[in-house]
XYZ file of C-alpha atoms in Angstrom:
627
model
C 90.268 -67.644 244.414
C 90.316 -67.528 248.189
C 92.252 -70.280 249.931
C 92.833 -71.552 253.433
C 96.313 -70.044 253.274
C 94.801 -66.674 252.481
C 92.683 -67.003 255.593
C 95.865 -67.718 257.552
C 97.310 -64.420 256.237
C 94.170 -62.604 257.366
C 94.762 -63.847 260.903
C 98.449 -62.882 260.696
C 97.544 -59.350 259.579
C 95.339 -59.035 262.662
C 98.234 -60.152 264.840
C 100.499 -57.598 263.167
C 98.084 -54.697 263.715
C 97.520 -55.656 267.354
C 101.222 -56.137 267.961
C 102.058 -52.695 266.530
C 99.214 -51.227 268.562
C 100.690 -52.711 271.731
C 104.171 -51.515 270.758
C 102.922 -47.958 270.082
C 100.939 -47.934 273.332
C 104.031 -49.087 275.237
C 106.039 -46.330 273.530
C 103.456 -43.783 274.714
C 103.563 -45.082 278.277
C 107.388 -45.085 278.323
C 107.436 -41.413 277.212
C 104.525 -40.196 279.310
C 106.808 -37.763 281.187
C 109.163 -36.968 278.310
C 109.146 -33.224 277.575
C 107.502 -32.437 274.265
C 106.432 -36.011 273.550
C 103.152 -36.292 271.650
C 100.988 -39.402 271.992
C 100.847 -41.585 268.892
C 98.142 -43.704 267.321
C 98.241 -46.577 264.803
C 96.326 -45.847 261.602
C 95.029 -49.169 260.238
C 92.729 -49.962 257.325
C 91.313 -52.989 255.563
C 93.707 -54.569 253.099
C 92.818 -54.662 249.412
C 90.111 -57.387 249.100
C 90.118 -60.337 246.728
C 87.719 -59.982 243.833
C 85.771 -63.246 243.395
C 82.605 -64.167 241.562
C 80.425 -64.020 244.680
C 81.926 -60.608 245.587
C 84.962 -59.022 247.289
C 86.465 -61.192 250.000
C 88.233 -59.449 252.868
C 91.996 -59.757 252.938
C 92.738 -58.702 256.539
C 94.151 -55.423 257.869
C 97.158 -53.300 257.012
C 98.942 -50.462 258.886
C 98.817 -47.209 256.910
C 100.905 -45.045 259.317
C 101.558 -44.188 262.931
C 100.472 -40.586 263.536
C 100.866 -38.063 266.333
C 97.801 -36.589 268.017
C 98.979 -33.025 267.540
C 97.249 -29.694 266.892
C 99.598 -27.102 265.363
C 97.207 -24.255 266.087
C 97.114 -25.049 269.804
C 100.888 -25.616 269.797
C 101.458 -22.204 268.171
C 99.381 -20.574 270.931
C 101.308 -22.523 273.552
C 104.628 -21.495 271.997
C 103.629 -17.828 271.861
C 102.419 -17.720 275.465
C 105.600 -19.564 276.535
C 107.587 -16.678 275.049
C 105.425 -14.165 276.928
C 105.813 -16.080 280.191
C 109.609 -16.298 279.947
C 109.709 -12.558 279.203
C 107.414 -11.767 282.130
C 109.123 -14.151 284.594
C 112.532 -12.642 283.856
C 111.214 -9.075 284.009
C 109.475 -9.697 287.332
C 112.522 -11.360 288.910
C 114.876 -8.583 287.770
C 112.657 -5.675 288.817
C 112.003 -7.238 292.208
C 115.771 -7.306 292.727
C 116.054 -3.690 291.514
C 113.365 -2.562 293.940
C 115.392 -3.902 296.890
C 118.019 -1.234 296.121
C 115.493 1.472 297.059
C 114.217 0.587 300.554
C 112.665 4.009 301.015
C 110.797 3.399 304.256
C 110.986 5.423 307.466
C 114.557 5.742 308.654
C 116.084 3.692 305.827
C 117.502 4.633 302.451
C 119.084 7.541 300.613
C 116.183 9.874 301.375
C 116.686 9.365 305.113
C 120.412 10.095 304.703
C 119.524 13.228 302.723
C 117.248 14.478 305.505
C 119.973 13.894 308.112
C 122.477 15.711 305.868
C 120.327 18.849 305.891
C 119.776 18.450 309.623
C 123.553 18.660 310.092
C 123.673 21.915 308.102
C 120.979 23.242 310.432
C 123.086 22.175 313.410
C 126.053 24.042 311.896
C 123.899 27.147 311.432
C 123.171 26.996 315.182
C 126.869 26.415 316.023
C 128.872 27.983 313.168
C 132.259 27.736 314.886
C 131.879 24.258 316.421
C 134.406 21.893 314.826
C 132.665 18.801 316.201
C 129.514 19.782 314.313
C 131.588 20.269 311.173
C 133.064 16.795 311.671
C 129.547 15.363 312.048
C 128.469 17.197 308.872
C 131.463 15.803 306.953
C 130.674 12.299 308.236
C 127.019 12.551 307.207
C 128.019 13.936 303.810
C 130.288 10.916 303.324
C 127.457 8.605 304.391
C 125.063 10.214 301.896
C 127.488 10.218 298.965
C 128.610 6.634 299.609
C 125.009 5.446 299.842
C 124.149 7.126 296.543
C 127.294 5.725 294.944
C 126.613 2.229 296.340
C 123.048 2.319 295.014
C 124.262 3.316 291.564
C 126.913 0.602 291.678
C 124.208 -1.959 292.470
C 122.033 -0.743 289.601
C 124.938 -0.760 287.147
C 126.058 -4.142 288.468
C 122.596 -5.504 287.693
C 122.790 -3.979 284.225
C 126.220 -5.579 283.692
C 124.886 -8.993 284.752
C 122.048 -8.599 282.273
C 124.642 -7.935 279.596
C 126.463 -11.157 280.564
C 123.181 -13.078 280.495
C 122.542 -11.683 277.022
C 125.722 -13.364 275.776
C 124.780 -16.702 277.374
C 121.277 -16.682 275.901
C 122.314 -15.597 272.399
C 124.918 -18.376 272.354
C 122.188 -20.833 273.332
C 119.926 -19.456 270.576
C 122.654 -20.126 268.015
C 123.274 -23.613 269.402
C 119.571 -24.534 269.321
C 119.126 -23.022 265.849
C 122.008 -25.120 264.536
C 120.590 -28.263 266.131
C 117.179 -27.464 264.670
C 118.567 -27.093 261.141
C 120.289 -30.473 261.431
C 117.091 -32.035 262.750
C 115.222 -30.672 259.729
C 117.575 -32.620 257.465
C 116.910 -35.775 259.450
C 113.141 -35.249 259.183
C 113.347 -34.630 255.439
C 115.401 -37.802 255.020
C 113.059 -39.904 257.177
C 109.972 -38.669 255.346
C 111.503 -38.704 251.874
C 109.187 -41.511 250.727
C 106.155 -39.519 251.970
C 104.617 -42.736 253.333
C 105.510 -42.405 257.003
C 105.803 -39.619 259.588
C 108.964 -39.009 261.621
C 106.933 -38.626 264.807
C 109.704 -38.626 267.397
C 111.895 -36.321 265.310
C 108.987 -33.908 264.906
C 108.474 -33.972 268.681
C 112.116 -33.040 269.149
C 111.703 -30.242 266.635
C 108.694 -28.888 268.521
C 110.745 -28.871 271.736
C 113.490 -26.869 269.976
C 110.928 -24.494 268.440
C 109.471 -23.786 271.857
C 112.970 -23.363 273.306
C 113.783 -20.723 270.681
C 110.484 -18.998 271.379
C 111.200 -18.942 275.117
C 114.717 -17.667 274.484
C 114.123 -14.991 271.868
C 110.466 -15.030 270.804
C 111.197 -16.919 267.566
C 108.274 -18.058 265.386
C 108.234 -21.097 263.052
C 106.504 -21.060 259.653
C 105.712 -23.875 257.232
C 104.221 -24.184 253.782
C 100.875 -25.656 254.783
C 99.009 -27.572 257.476
C 97.398 -30.927 256.710
C 94.558 -32.430 258.760
C 94.780 -35.879 260.427
C 91.049 -36.371 260.860
C 91.377 -40.158 261.062
C 93.349 -39.727 264.284
C 91.564 -36.856 265.989
C 89.251 -34.071 264.880
C 91.787 -31.439 266.002
C 94.941 -33.229 264.839
C 97.005 -31.730 262.009
C 100.599 -31.601 260.757
C 102.791 -28.917 259.192
C 104.352 -29.812 255.870
C 106.322 -28.073 253.133
C 108.955 -25.329 253.493
C 110.161 -24.557 257.009
C 111.662 -21.410 258.577
C 112.174 -19.973 262.045
C 112.355 -16.182 262.245
C 112.686 -13.405 264.792
C 110.587 -10.467 263.609
C 111.471 -11.139 259.979
C 115.087 -12.279 260.501
C 115.288 -15.946 259.415
C 117.632 -17.744 261.803
C 116.666 -21.206 260.470
C 115.791 -21.865 256.840
C 115.156 -25.562 256.266
C 118.454 -27.349 256.727
C 120.558 -24.190 257.118
C 120.823 -21.676 259.952
C 122.054 -18.105 260.268
C 123.812 -17.391 263.592
C 123.112 -14.152 265.432
C 126.256 -12.044 265.872
C 127.224 -10.691 269.274
C 130.032 -8.116 269.523
C 131.349 -5.750 272.189
C 135.023 -5.178 271.322
C 134.339 -1.621 270.086
C 132.159 -0.748 273.083
C 134.227 0.784 275.881
C 131.584 -0.177 278.451
C 131.517 -3.807 277.289
C 127.860 -3.802 276.204
C 126.996 -6.300 273.484
C 125.490 -5.312 270.155
C 123.302 -7.852 268.345
C 123.222 -8.109 264.559
C 122.055 -10.379 261.750
C 124.307 -11.263 258.825
C 122.736 -11.066 255.399
C 123.803 -13.346 252.568
C 126.118 -10.611 251.257
C 127.904 -10.455 254.640
C 126.338 -7.152 255.743
C 125.554 -6.978 259.460
C 122.116 -5.540 260.248
C 121.423 -4.365 263.832
C 118.507 -6.381 265.193
C 118.439 -5.747 268.953
C 115.517 -3.329 268.683
C 113.543 -5.949 266.733
C 113.767 -8.552 269.515
C 110.810 -8.192 271.847
C 110.047 -11.709 273.047
C 111.433 -14.372 275.343
C 114.292 -13.991 277.805
C 116.459 -12.053 275.335
C 113.649 -9.584 274.642
C 113.206 -9.041 278.374
C 116.953 -8.554 278.881
C 117.086 -5.937 276.138
C 114.012 -4.118 277.473
C 115.682 -3.972 280.887
C 119.321 -3.376 279.901
C 118.542 -1.236 276.877
C 118.491 -2.312 273.230
C 119.925 0.795 271.569
C 123.534 1.727 272.356
C 124.897 5.267 272.134
C 127.806 5.321 269.697
C 129.704 7.965 271.673
C 129.388 6.790 275.276
C 128.766 3.107 274.597
C 125.936 3.165 277.158
C 122.370 2.095 276.362
C 120.082 4.963 275.389
C 116.912 3.166 276.474
C 115.837 0.397 278.842
C 114.310 0.345 282.343
C 117.633 -0.153 284.159
C 119.381 2.515 282.098
C 116.560 4.930 282.914
C 117.216 4.395 286.623
C 120.955 4.956 286.027
C 120.174 8.199 284.169
C 117.743 9.348 286.855
C 120.271 8.744 289.639
C 122.973 10.572 287.668
C 120.590 13.481 286.990
C 119.634 13.630 290.672
C 123.289 13.630 291.714
C 124.548 16.045 289.041
C 121.939 18.673 289.950
C 122.593 18.080 293.644
C 126.345 18.599 293.176
C 125.981 21.674 290.961
C 123.347 23.425 293.075
C 125.205 22.691 296.327
C 128.500 23.962 294.921
C 126.808 27.049 293.514
C 125.621 27.930 297.020
C 128.928 26.978 298.643
C 130.805 29.317 296.260
C 129.295 32.152 298.340
C 131.852 31.344 301.062
C 134.939 33.495 300.888
C 138.374 32.061 300.037
C 141.706 33.121 298.576
C 141.657 30.835 295.501
C 139.083 28.991 293.400
C 139.921 26.264 290.890
C 137.267 24.681 288.719
C 136.857 21.051 287.752
C 138.782 19.896 284.688
C 136.963 21.564 281.782
C 136.483 20.345 278.218
C 135.062 23.619 276.883
C 136.753 25.892 274.346
C 137.565 29.144 276.243
C 136.854 31.162 273.106
C 133.329 29.779 272.597
C 130.071 30.836 274.231
C 129.814 29.563 277.821
C 126.007 29.453 277.613
C 126.141 27.263 274.492
C 128.690 24.896 276.019
C 127.875 21.489 277.516
C 127.959 23.054 280.973
C 124.752 24.151 282.698
C 125.436 27.907 282.639
C 122.550 30.351 282.140
C 122.279 33.926 281.046
C 122.252 36.475 283.873
C 124.944 37.755 286.208
C 126.963 36.835 289.254
C 128.827 39.044 291.711
C 132.504 38.768 292.472
C 132.727 40.049 296.069
C 135.959 40.910 297.905
C 135.960 40.938 301.745
C 138.476 42.490 304.099
C 139.780 40.733 307.208
C 136.840 42.019 309.259
C 134.249 40.654 306.840
C 133.415 44.010 305.273
C 132.903 44.261 301.497
C 136.041 45.838 300.026
C 134.920 45.629 296.384
C 132.056 44.139 294.401
C 131.499 43.686 290.650
C 128.636 42.167 288.679
C 129.761 39.943 285.794
C 127.136 39.739 283.071
C 126.700 36.546 281.020
C 124.751 36.447 277.778
C 124.609 34.213 274.708
C 127.864 35.651 273.327
C 129.951 35.631 276.512
C 133.163 33.593 276.281
C 135.532 32.512 278.995
C 138.718 34.090 277.684
C 139.240 37.288 275.762
C 141.226 40.485 275.505
C 140.217 43.842 277.017
C 136.911 45.156 275.737
C 135.561 41.779 274.597
C 132.443 40.018 275.852
C 134.416 37.573 277.996
C 134.603 36.692 281.687
C 138.307 37.547 281.635
C 137.782 41.005 280.118
C 134.941 41.840 282.487
C 136.967 40.795 285.520
C 140.065 42.713 284.464
C 138.267 45.854 283.231
C 139.408 48.984 285.046
C 136.115 50.011 286.614
C 135.598 52.123 289.742
C 133.525 49.486 291.574
C 133.412 51.476 294.820
C 132.751 54.818 293.071
C 135.327 56.481 295.302
C 137.729 57.701 292.621
C 140.393 55.233 293.824
C 141.746 53.098 290.969
C 143.565 50.699 293.291
C 140.749 49.154 295.361
C 138.513 47.595 292.724
C 137.868 43.943 291.893
C 140.454 43.925 289.102
C 143.055 44.946 291.694
C 142.242 41.983 293.967
C 141.357 38.945 291.867
C 143.286 37.454 288.930
C 141.799 35.404 286.077
C 143.787 32.443 284.732
C 142.875 29.815 282.139
C 145.199 27.015 283.221
C 146.517 24.226 281.015
C 148.116 21.376 282.934
C 150.905 19.001 281.911
C 148.441 16.341 280.788
C 146.650 18.795 278.510
C 143.642 19.307 280.810
C 142.204 22.783 281.243
C 140.725 24.526 284.285
C 139.633 27.992 285.341
C 141.464 29.633 288.235
C 140.470 32.738 290.195
C 143.117 33.753 292.724
C 143.671 36.625 295.095
C 146.599 38.977 294.557
C 149.459 37.823 296.829
C 149.799 41.208 298.501
C 146.058 41.472 299.177
C 146.008 37.905 300.458
C 148.725 38.696 302.991
C 146.487 41.444 304.379
C 143.634 39.018 305.024
C 141.423 39.748 302.040
C 139.208 36.989 300.605
C 136.670 36.796 297.783
C 133.504 34.858 296.870
C 131.139 34.290 293.958
C 127.507 35.215 294.506
C 124.752 34.481 291.974
C 122.342 37.315 291.242
C 118.978 35.563 291.408
C 116.240 36.724 289.025
C 113.621 35.576 291.527
C 113.484 34.104 295.022
C 114.526 30.704 293.674
C 118.134 29.498 293.802
C 117.733 28.047 290.303
C 117.097 31.487 288.772
C 120.799 32.447 288.736
C 123.578 31.730 286.220
C 124.833 28.587 288.024
C 128.309 29.686 286.864
C 130.184 28.555 289.977
C 128.163 25.348 290.390
C 128.452 24.250 286.765
C 132.239 24.724 286.728
C 132.887 23.556 290.301
C 134.403 26.766 291.648
C 135.172 26.579 295.417
C 133.150 23.381 295.587
C 131.854 21.452 298.569
C 131.207 18.265 296.551
C 133.385 16.578 293.952
C 132.206 14.471 291.014
C 129.634 14.780 288.279
C 127.492 11.648 288.626
C 126.199 9.190 291.211
C 129.298 6.983 291.218
C 131.843 9.797 291.524
C 130.008 12.017 294.031
C 131.987 12.702 297.219
C 132.979 15.375 299.685
C 136.023 17.267 298.390
C 139.285 15.688 299.515
C 140.374 18.892 301.292
C 137.245 19.011 303.478
C 137.287 15.262 303.980
C 140.865 15.512 305.276
C 140.121 18.533 307.493
C 136.388 19.066 308.220
C 137.182 22.154 310.281
C 137.691 23.981 306.957
C 133.979 23.649 306.134
C 132.597 27.182 305.836
C 129.470 28.186 307.711
C 129.315 31.811 306.559
C 129.835 33.864 303.426
C 132.440 36.126 305.078
C 135.587 35.252 307.043
C 133.953 36.802 310.134
C 133.592 34.441 313.120
C 129.981 33.528 313.881
C 128.732 34.095 310.333
C 126.131 31.375 309.620
C 124.563 32.770 306.416
C 126.019 30.009 304.198
C 124.773 27.238 306.527
C 121.290 28.806 306.527
C 121.370 28.947 302.720
C 122.267 25.247 302.687
C 119.312 24.479 304.948
C 117.080 26.400 302.529
C 118.578 24.368 299.654
C 116.422 21.355 300.598
C 113.250 23.315 299.849
C 114.433 24.750 296.538
C 113.372 23.372 293.153
C 115.986 22.612 290.513
C 115.965 21.192 286.994
C 116.949 17.515 286.984
C 117.735 16.672 283.355
C 117.463 12.953 282.573
C 119.637 11.417 279.863
C 116.725 11.253 277.390
C 116.209 15.020 277.694
C 113.225 14.827 280.031
C 113.414 17.430 282.810
C 111.897 17.350 286.294
C 111.683 20.631 288.188
C 111.620 19.353 291.752
C 113.243 19.556 295.168
C 115.979 17.029 295.970
C 113.540 15.035 298.101
C 110.877 14.984 295.403
C 113.331 13.957 292.706
C 114.504 10.971 294.702
C 110.865 10.106 295.403
C 110.298 10.077 291.631
C 113.158 7.612 291.146
C 112.067 5.267 293.940
C 108.388 5.506 292.970
C 109.195 4.826 289.316
C 111.061 1.646 290.288
C 108.263 0.559 292.616
C 105.542 1.272 290.052
C 107.324 -0.661 287.306
C 107.924 -3.572 289.673
C 104.268 -3.704 290.713
C 103.173 -3.509 287.069
C 105.544 -6.378 286.210
C 104.116 -8.492 289.047
C 100.536 -7.888 287.866
C 101.467 -8.641 284.243
C 103.154 -11.835 285.367
C 100.013 -12.970 287.165
C 97.957 -12.379 284.016
C 100.438 -14.100 281.716
C 100.792 -17.044 284.114
C 97.015 -17.526 284.104
C 96.959 -17.492 280.301
C 99.906 -19.866 280.174
C 98.279 -22.361 282.531
C 95.037 -22.349 280.531
C 96.753 -22.870 277.170
C 99.133 -25.477 278.590
C 96.090 -27.414 279.826
C 94.498 -27.160 276.373
C 97.704 -28.369 274.709
C 98.104 -31.231 277.184
C 94.504 -32.341 276.670
C 95.247 -32.805 272.955
C 98.775 -34.189 272.888
C 99.907 -35.333 276.327
C 99.871 -39.046 277.172
C 97.052 -40.210 279.470
C 98.104 -43.346 281.331
C 94.460 -44.368 281.882
C 93.707 -44.047 278.186
C 96.807 -45.982 277.222
C 95.973 -48.793 279.641
C 92.532 -49.036 278.040
C 94.163 -49.209 274.605
C 96.545 -51.858 275.878
C 93.629 -54.056 276.969
C 91.925 -53.441 273.623
C 94.980 -54.470 271.612
C 95.618 -57.420 273.919
C 92.082 -58.667 273.266
C 92.516 -58.063 269.552
C 95.784 -59.963 269.556
C 94.157 -62.919 271.361
C 91.287 -62.984 268.893
C 93.635 -62.877 265.891
C 95.657 -65.668 267.443
C 92.406 -67.676 267.811
C 91.761 -67.231 264.085
C 95.183 -68.684 263.295
C 94.637 -71.564 265.756
C 91.291 -72.342 264.134
C 92.797 -72.318 260.631
C 95.578 -74.573 261.899
C 92.981 -77.081 263.121
C 91.221 -76.873 259.763
C 94.464 -77.622 257.986
C 95.127 -80.576 260.295
C 91.658 -81.952 259.530
C 92.165 -81.445 255.801
C 95.524 -83.180 255.826
C 94.025 -86.002 257.918
C 91.290 -86.630 255.317
C 93.891 -86.810 252.567
C 95.841 -89.484 254.324
């Protein structure tokens, strides 16, 4: 039977609901600017009524739960676009920095230095014996090579910083994943009774989920999603099993986490490899599977796949620029040296060579082609004393005994080059072949003039027999091996004027003969700027271009990728802003709305208090009657 005390409890229940409503509203207001906080609402219902003869009598209100206004589907979209935005922001920032290394505008940049370099060769062709012009040419060559080297150093420095940032971000991924696994345990413990929701802990988990998505493109998965229709038509909650994975690699599995391994001790260049450890301890490479967030952007820029031999990335935007600059420089060095080998000298020594002298020179790692080159001997007056064509085919080796298909045998063969019946004035009588092995075990090819002939003023040169009018149609024998070279090095960082010419620029040759006033070599160098050569990029792609055009390709490629990144970033930012607004409209705290709720609960509390006051007066009246 209903009693006056039961009515007092009804009023108390109203006070309790209003008080919790005010407390929850205050909690919302206090966390209005807290990152990841989701507004909460009190879920109240009528208490179980009393069953009496006239009917069910209300028994007040009870609080069923306090729920978040949260839409997992909108949050998943927000998390995914957050990953895209972090990727795009990082890509845009990095490529904009890269593009500053190629300021190819009028009068500025490597291309301008290259044009001035050829201008100095033209000046030398006009003044072949002027040492001041040779000094100016040497100075401009140094300027060009240092600018190319400095540009490559900047690009590689950027790549190295990306590698360092990779370590920082992977460490943060592991730290957040560990924190997330511990938070999952706390949520499971708090919700063990299945009567209440761990709202604030779930908010923290959402913040960590989004952090992992922004860092590495991680995605969270749960068993099922349950609707909270009594709170909001779009409100729902994930329940059941919980994992966070990166393209199938589970880094968080409920209350446990699997750290991502980062290792570079076996990489001579210091580049980090990323791997995932299976339960059996096996490490599985995963870098190529990461394509989201900051880490995904870093790997796309630095390169995800590492070459086991060189330790350098075999892909990536930055690595492509490195490879393009090296290809540009390598072809520039080889083709320049191949032309410069036309100048006469008394000794030629190649670069340090790693080839086997008994193997095919065409099949070696050096850029030597089938064809022939001339070995020309000049007397002191610049007349040709002897000349021999050395044929190179697929089977030609460097070293070999008489009669074999080798450079050595062909140079030392007793042939009447001058067809004058004199066996003592042919190429084999002037020039010696020597495969040198130095103290450190390095090998090099040496061509040297006979001491007696040298004392009489003879010199010799190597001259490619071109199959067409193009410089690139020859064997490239002298250029590939660095015989009588003008430039040292084999890539962008090591390119330089040879130390001998740097020390004494007056030794720079302007002609192919020792005759004063000969400017044929300088004219050939001027023509070099208009010639097309094969620039072989690290991935095997080949550009047949002039030196100018090849550098234009590099600079244009950087500029195009930067512009594309800027446009993508604008698109992604627009999507991000739209989805962030949608997410905020569902879950973010509205101060105006909370103030309205506060007034509502305040009024409710006052009314419930009035009920209790009225019952108190009734009890006083009842007790007064009794007395």
